[in-house]
GROMACS .gro file of C-alpha atoms in nm:
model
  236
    1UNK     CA    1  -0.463   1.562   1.009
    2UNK     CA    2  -0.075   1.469   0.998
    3UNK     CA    3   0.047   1.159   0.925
    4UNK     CA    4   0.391   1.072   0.943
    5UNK     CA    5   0.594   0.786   0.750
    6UNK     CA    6   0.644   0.521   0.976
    7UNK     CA    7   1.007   0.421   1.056
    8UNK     CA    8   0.953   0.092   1.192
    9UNK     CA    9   0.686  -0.210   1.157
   10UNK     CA   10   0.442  -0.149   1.459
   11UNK     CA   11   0.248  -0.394   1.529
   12UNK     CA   12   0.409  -0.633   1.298
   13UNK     CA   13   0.107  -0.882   1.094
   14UNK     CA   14   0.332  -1.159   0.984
   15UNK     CA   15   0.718  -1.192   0.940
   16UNK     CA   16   0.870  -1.461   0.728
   17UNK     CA   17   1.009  -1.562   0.431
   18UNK     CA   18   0.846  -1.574   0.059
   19UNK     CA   19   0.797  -1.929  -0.068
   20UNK     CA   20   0.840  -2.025  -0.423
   21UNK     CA   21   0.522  -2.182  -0.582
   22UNK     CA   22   0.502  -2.567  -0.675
   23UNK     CA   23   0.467  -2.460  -1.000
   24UNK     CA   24   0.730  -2.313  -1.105
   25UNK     CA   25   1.017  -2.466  -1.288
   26UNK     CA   26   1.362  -2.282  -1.186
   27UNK     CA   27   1.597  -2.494  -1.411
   28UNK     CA   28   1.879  -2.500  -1.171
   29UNK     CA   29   1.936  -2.402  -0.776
   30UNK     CA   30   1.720  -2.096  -0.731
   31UNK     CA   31   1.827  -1.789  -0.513
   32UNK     CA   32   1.812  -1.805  -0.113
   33UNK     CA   33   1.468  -1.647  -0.050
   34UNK     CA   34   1.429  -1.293   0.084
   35UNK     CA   35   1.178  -1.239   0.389
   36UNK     CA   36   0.954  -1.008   0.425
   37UNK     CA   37   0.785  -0.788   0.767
   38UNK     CA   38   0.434  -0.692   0.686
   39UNK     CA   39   0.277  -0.425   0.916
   40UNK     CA   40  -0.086  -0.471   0.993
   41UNK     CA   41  -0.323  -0.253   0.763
   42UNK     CA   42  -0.388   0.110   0.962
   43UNK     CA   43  -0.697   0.269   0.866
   44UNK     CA   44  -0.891   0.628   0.930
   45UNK     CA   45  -1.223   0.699   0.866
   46UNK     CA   46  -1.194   1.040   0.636
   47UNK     CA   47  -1.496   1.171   0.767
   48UNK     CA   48  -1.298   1.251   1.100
   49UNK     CA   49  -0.920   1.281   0.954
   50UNK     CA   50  -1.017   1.541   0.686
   51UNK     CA   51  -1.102   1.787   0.949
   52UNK     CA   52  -0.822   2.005   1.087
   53UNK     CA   53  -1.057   2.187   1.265
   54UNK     CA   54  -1.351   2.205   1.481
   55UNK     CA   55  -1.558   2.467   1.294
   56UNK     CA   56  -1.484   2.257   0.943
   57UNK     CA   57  -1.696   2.063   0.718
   58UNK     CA   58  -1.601   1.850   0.443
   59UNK     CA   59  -1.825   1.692   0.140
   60UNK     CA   60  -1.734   1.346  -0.015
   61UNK     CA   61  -1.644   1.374  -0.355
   62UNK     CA   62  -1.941   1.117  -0.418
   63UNK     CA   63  -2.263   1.161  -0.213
   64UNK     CA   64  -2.385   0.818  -0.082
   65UNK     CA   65  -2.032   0.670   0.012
   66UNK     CA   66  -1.788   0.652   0.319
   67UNK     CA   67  -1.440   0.677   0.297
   68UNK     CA   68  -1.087   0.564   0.486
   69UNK     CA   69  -0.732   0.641   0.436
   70UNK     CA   70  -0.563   0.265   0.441
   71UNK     CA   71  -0.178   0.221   0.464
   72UNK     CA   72   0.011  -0.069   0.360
   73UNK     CA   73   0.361  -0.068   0.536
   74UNK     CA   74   0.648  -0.385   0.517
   75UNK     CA   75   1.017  -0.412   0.507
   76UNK     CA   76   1.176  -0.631   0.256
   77UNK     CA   77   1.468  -0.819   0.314
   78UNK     CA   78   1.719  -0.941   0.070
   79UNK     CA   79   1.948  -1.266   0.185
   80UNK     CA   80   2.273  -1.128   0.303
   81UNK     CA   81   2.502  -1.114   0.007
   82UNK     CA   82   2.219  -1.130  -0.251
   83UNK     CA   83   2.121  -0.765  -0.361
   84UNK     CA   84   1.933  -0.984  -0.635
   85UNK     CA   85   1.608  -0.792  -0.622
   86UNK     CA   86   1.414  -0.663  -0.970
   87UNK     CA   87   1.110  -0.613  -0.915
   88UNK     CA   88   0.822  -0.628  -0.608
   89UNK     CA   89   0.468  -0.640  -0.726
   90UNK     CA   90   0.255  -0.576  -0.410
   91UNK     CA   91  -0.119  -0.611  -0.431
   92UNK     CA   92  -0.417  -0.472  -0.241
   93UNK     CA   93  -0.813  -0.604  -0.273
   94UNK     CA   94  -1.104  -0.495  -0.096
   95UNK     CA   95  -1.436  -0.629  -0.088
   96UNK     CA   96  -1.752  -0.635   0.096
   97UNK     CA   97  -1.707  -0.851   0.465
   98UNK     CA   98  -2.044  -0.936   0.415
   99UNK     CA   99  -2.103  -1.170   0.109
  100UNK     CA  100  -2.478  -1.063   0.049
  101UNK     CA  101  -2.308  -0.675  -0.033
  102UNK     CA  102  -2.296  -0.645  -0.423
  103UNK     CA  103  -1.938  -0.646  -0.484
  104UNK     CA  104  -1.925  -0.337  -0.670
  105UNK     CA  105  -2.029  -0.146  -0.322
  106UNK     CA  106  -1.683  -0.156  -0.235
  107UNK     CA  107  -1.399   0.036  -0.420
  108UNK     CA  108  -1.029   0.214  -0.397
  109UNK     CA  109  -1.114   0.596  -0.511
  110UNK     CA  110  -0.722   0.679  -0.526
  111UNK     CA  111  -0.397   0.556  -0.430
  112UNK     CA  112  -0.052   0.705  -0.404
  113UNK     CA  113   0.215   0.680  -0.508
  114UNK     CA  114   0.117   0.649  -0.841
  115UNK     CA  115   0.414   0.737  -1.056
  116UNK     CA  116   0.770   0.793  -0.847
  117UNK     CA  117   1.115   0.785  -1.060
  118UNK     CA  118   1.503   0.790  -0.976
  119UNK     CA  119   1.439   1.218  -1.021
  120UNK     CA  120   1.139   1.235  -0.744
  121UNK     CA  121   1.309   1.338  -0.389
  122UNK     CA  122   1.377   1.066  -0.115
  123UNK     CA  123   1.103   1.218   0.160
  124UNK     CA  124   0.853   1.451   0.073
  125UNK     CA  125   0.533   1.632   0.192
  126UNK     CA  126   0.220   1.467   0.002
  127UNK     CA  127  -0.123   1.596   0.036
  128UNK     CA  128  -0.476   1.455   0.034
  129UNK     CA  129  -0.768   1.679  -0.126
  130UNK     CA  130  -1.089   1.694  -0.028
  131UNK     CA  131  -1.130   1.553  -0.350
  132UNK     CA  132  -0.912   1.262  -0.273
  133UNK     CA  133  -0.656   1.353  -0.499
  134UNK     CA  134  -0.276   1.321  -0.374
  135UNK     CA  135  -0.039   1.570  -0.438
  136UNK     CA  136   0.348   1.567  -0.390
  137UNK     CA  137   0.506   1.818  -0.257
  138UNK     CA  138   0.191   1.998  -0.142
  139UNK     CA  139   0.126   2.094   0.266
  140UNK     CA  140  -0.212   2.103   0.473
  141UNK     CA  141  -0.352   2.444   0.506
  142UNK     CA  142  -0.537   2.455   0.842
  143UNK     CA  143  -0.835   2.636   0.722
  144UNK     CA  144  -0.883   2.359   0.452
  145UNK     CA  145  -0.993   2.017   0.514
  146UNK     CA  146  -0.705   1.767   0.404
  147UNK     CA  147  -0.451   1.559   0.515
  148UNK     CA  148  -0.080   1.553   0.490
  149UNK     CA  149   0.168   1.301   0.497
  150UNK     CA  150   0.519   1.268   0.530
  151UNK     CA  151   0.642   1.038   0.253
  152UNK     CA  152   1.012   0.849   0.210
  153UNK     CA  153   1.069   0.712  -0.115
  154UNK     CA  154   1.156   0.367  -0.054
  155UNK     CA  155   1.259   0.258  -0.371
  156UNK     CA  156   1.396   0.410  -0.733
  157UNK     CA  157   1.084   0.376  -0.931
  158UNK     CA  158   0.684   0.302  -0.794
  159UNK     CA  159   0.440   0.280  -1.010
  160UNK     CA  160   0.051   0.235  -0.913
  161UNK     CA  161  -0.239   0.153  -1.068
  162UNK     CA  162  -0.609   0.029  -1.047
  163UNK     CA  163  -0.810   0.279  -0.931
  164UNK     CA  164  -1.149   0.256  -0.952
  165UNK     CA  165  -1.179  -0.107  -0.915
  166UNK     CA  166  -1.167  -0.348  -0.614
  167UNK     CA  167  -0.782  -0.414  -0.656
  168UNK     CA  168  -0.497  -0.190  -0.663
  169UNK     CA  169  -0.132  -0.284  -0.717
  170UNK     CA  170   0.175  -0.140  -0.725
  171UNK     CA  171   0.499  -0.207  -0.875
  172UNK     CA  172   0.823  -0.137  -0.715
  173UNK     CA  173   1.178  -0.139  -0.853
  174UNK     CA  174   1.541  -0.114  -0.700
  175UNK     CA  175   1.861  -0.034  -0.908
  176UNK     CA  176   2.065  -0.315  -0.945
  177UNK     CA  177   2.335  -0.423  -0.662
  178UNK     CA  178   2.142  -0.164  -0.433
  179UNK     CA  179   2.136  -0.268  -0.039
  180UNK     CA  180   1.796  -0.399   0.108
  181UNK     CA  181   1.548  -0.147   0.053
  182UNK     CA  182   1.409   0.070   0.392
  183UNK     CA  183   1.028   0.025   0.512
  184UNK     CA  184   0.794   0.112   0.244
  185UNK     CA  185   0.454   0.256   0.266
  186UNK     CA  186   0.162   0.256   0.034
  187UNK     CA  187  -0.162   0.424   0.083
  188UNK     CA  188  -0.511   0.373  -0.061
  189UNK     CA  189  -0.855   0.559  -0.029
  190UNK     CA  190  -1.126   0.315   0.002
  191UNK     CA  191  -1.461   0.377  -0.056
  192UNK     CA  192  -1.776   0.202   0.030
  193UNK     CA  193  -2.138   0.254  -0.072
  194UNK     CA  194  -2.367   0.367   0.245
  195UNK     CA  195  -2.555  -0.017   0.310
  196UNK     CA  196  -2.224  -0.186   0.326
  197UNK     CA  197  -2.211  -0.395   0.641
  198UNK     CA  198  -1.849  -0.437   0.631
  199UNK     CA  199  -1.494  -0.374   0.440
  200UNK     CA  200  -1.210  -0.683   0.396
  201UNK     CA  201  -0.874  -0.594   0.306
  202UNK     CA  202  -0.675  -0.890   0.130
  203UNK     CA  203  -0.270  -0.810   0.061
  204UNK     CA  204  -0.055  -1.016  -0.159
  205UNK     CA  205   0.328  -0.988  -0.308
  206UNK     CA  206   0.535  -1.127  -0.615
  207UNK     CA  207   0.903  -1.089  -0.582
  208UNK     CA  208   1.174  -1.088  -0.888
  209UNK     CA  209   1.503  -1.210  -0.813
  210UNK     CA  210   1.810  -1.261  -1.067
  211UNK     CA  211   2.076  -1.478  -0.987
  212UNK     CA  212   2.318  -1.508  -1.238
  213UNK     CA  213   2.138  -1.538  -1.587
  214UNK     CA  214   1.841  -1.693  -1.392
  215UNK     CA  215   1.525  -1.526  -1.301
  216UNK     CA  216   1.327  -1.669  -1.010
  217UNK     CA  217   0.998  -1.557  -0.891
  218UNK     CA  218   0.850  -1.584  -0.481
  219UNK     CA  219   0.533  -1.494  -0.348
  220UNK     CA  220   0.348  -1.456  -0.001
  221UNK     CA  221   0.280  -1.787   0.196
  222UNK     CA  222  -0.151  -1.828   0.220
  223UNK     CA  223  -0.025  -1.800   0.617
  224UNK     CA  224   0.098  -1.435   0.519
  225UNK     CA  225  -0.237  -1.373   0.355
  226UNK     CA  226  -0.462  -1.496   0.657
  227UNK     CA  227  -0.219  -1.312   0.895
  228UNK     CA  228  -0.296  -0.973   0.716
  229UNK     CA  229  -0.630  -0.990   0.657
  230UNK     CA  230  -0.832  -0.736   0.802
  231UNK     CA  231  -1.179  -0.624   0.856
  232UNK     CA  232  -1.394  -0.346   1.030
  233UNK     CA  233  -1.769  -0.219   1.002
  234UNK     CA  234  -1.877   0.063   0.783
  235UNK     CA  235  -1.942   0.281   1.095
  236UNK     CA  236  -1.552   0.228   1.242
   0.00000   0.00000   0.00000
């Protein structure tokens, strides 16, 4: 399968603008907040997209456990006048829909990107293994299961990490005085032990912003949270 970077928010989760929290203590009038589109979660069941053809079969790297491709997409938007940005931290959990699953039954086997700098190209080919690990700059072979993407480097550095566990987070950084960043896209393999009744998704986001010699922090309103929240069965 082909996947291509998506160009615009479709459908669009939640649109709004980061709050700052209660708790924090700014010392002074704090930057105009930036808002932020979040693109519902999209999600394909490996055991279909790995297969490029009819005549293919492909074994999970782990016997015993389904897995999906999940994508993260949003746009991030800067107050006019106010390319403030540092730092986003954007954060991904899964966990079993069904409280009575042991949490451990539910896992992100690999994520990309993991490690992106100011020398990586803007858009790229990036391939999934059978093994579920992604490589840059490496295209589907049609005889071979896999899938490809077509990636666009959204920002100057992302960084990943997590892997393994039930949350996943990555860390994205713009050069200083840079315009609003373009839609960015973040992809996670999720993995869930045969049994599992059902996968949640839950998305959050910390923003950096410098105004002058002061540093402010927003996050993602709880509406944002509930808005994004998905869930499907282990046999979507």
């Amino acid at each position: 399968m082909r996947i291509t970077n998506p160009t615009e928010i479709t459908p669009v989760a939640w649109e709004g603008q980061l709050t700052m929290p209660a708790t924090i203590y700014t010392g002074g009038r704090s930057a105009p907040p930036a808002s932020m589109t979040l693109g519902a979660p999209a999600v394909w069941p490996l055991a279909a997209a790995m297969l490029n053809e009819p005549a293919q079969a492909w074994e999970p790297p782990e016997a015993g456990v389904d897995y999906w491709l999940v994508r993260v997409s949003a746009i991030l938007r800067e107050p006019a006048g106010m390319p403030s940005m540092i730092e986003l931290q954007q954060t991904l959990q899964v966990m079993p829909a069904n409280p009575d699953d042991p949490p451990e039954s539910v896992y992100v086997a690999a994520i990309f990107p993991t490690n992106l700098g100011r020398q990586d190209k803007a858009e790229f080919p990036v391939l999934l293994a059978p093994d579920l690990s992604f490589h840059s700059d490496q295209t589907l072979d049609p005889v071979q299961p896999g899938v490809e993407i077509t990636y666009a480097k959204a920002f100057m550095s992302m960084q990943g990490m997590g892997v393994g566990g039930a949350t996943v987070s990555w860390l994205l950084k713009r050069q200083s005085g840079r315009a609003s960043a373009p839609l960015h896209a973040l992809y996670a393999v999720v993995g869930a032990r045969r049994g599992v009744r059902g996968i949640s998704l839950a998305a959050d986001a910390v923003l950096s912003q410098r105004t002058g010699v002061a540093l402010f922090r927003y996050i993602l309103p709880e509406e944002a949270k509930a808005a994004w929240h998905a869930t499907w069965t282990a046999d979507q």
